[in-house]
């Protein structure tokens, strides 16, 4: 993945990273309910120190299944 970062004192830059994870989805009648979890690793180029940002994202989705 690619990210764009904007920091204090008009610092900005591009970085790169990756997401690893997965999810599940269940269909119940006409509804679809899903859950997704991802571990993220991205570079932080704002201070030119090439440090790495670790994180985790969670997503809960609900929709209509036709």
CSV table of C-alpha atoms in Angstrom, one decimal:
chain,number,residue,atom,x,y,z
A,1,UNK,CA,0.0,0.0,0.0
A,2,UNK,CA,0.9,3.7,-0.3
A,3,UNK,CA,0.1,6.4,2.1
A,4,UNK,CA,0.4,10.2,2.2
A,5,UNK,CA,1.2,11.9,5.4
A,6,UNK,CA,0.9,15.6,6.4
A,7,UNK,CA,2.5,16.7,9.7
A,8,UNK,CA,3.2,19.9,11.6
A,9,UNK,CA,5.3,22.7,10.2
A,10,UNK,CA,4.1,21.9,6.6
A,11,UNK,CA,6.0,18.6,6.5
A,12,UNK,CA,4.5,16.1,4.1
A,13,UNK,CA,5.7,13.0,2.4
A,14,UNK,CA,4.9,9.7,0.8
A,15,UNK,CA,5.4,6.3,2.5
A,16,UNK,CA,4.8,2.7,1.8
A,17,UNK,CA,3.6,-0.3,3.8
A,18,UNK,CA,1.6,-3.5,3.8
A,19,UNK,CA,-1.5,-4.9,5.4
A,20,UNK,CA,-1.9,-8.6,6.5
A,21,UNK,CA,-5.1,-10.0,7.7
A,22,UNK,CA,-8.4,-11.5,6.9
A,23,UNK,CA,-12.1,-11.6,7.7
A,24,UNK,CA,-15.3,-13.6,7.7
A,25,UNK,CA,-18.8,-12.8,6.4
A,26,UNK,CA,-22.1,-14.4,7.3
A,27,UNK,CA,-25.3,-14.3,5.3
A,28,UNK,CA,-28.5,-14.2,7.4
A,29,UNK,CA,-31.7,-14.0,5.4
A,30,UNK,CA,-31.3,-10.9,3.3
A,31,UNK,CA,-28.5,-9.4,5.4
A,32,UNK,CA,-24.7,-9.8,5.1
A,33,UNK,CA,-22.6,-9.2,8.2
A,34,UNK,CA,-18.8,-9.2,8.0
A,35,UNK,CA,-15.8,-8.7,10.3
A,36,UNK,CA,-12.3,-7.9,9.1
A,37,UNK,CA,-9.0,-7.5,11.1
A,38,UNK,CA,-5.7,-6.4,9.6
A,39,UNK,CA,-2.2,-5.8,10.9
A,40,UNK,CA,-0.5,-2.8,9.3
A,41,UNK,CA,3.1,-1.8,8.9
A,42,UNK,CA,3.8,1.6,7.3
A,43,UNK,CA,6.8,3.9,6.9
A,44,UNK,CA,7.0,7.3,8.5
A,45,UNK,CA,8.8,9.7,6.2
A,46,UNK,CA,7.9,13.0,7.8
A,47,UNK,CA,11.1,13.3,9.9
A,48,UNK,CA,13.2,11.5,7.4
A,49,UNK,CA,14.2,9.0,10.0
A,50,UNK,CA,12.5,6.1,8.2
A,51,UNK,CA,10.8,4.8,11.4
A,52,UNK,CA,8.0,2.3,11.1
A,53,UNK,CA,4.4,2.6,12.3
A,54,UNK,CA,2.7,-0.6,13.5
A,55,UNK,CA,-1.0,-0.8,13.8
A,56,UNK,CA,-4.2,-2.8,13.7
A,57,UNK,CA,-7.5,-2.1,11.9
A,58,UNK,CA,-10.9,-3.6,12.6
A,59,UNK,CA,-13.9,-3.4,10.3
A,60,UNK,CA,-17.5,-4.4,10.9
A,61,UNK,CA,-19.6,-4.4,7.7
A,62,UNK,CA,-23.4,-4.8,7.3
A,63,UNK,CA,-25.3,-4.8,4.1
A,64,UNK,CA,-28.1,-6.3,2.0
A,65,UNK,CA,-27.5,-9.6,0.2
A,66,UNK,CA,-29.7,-9.8,-2.8
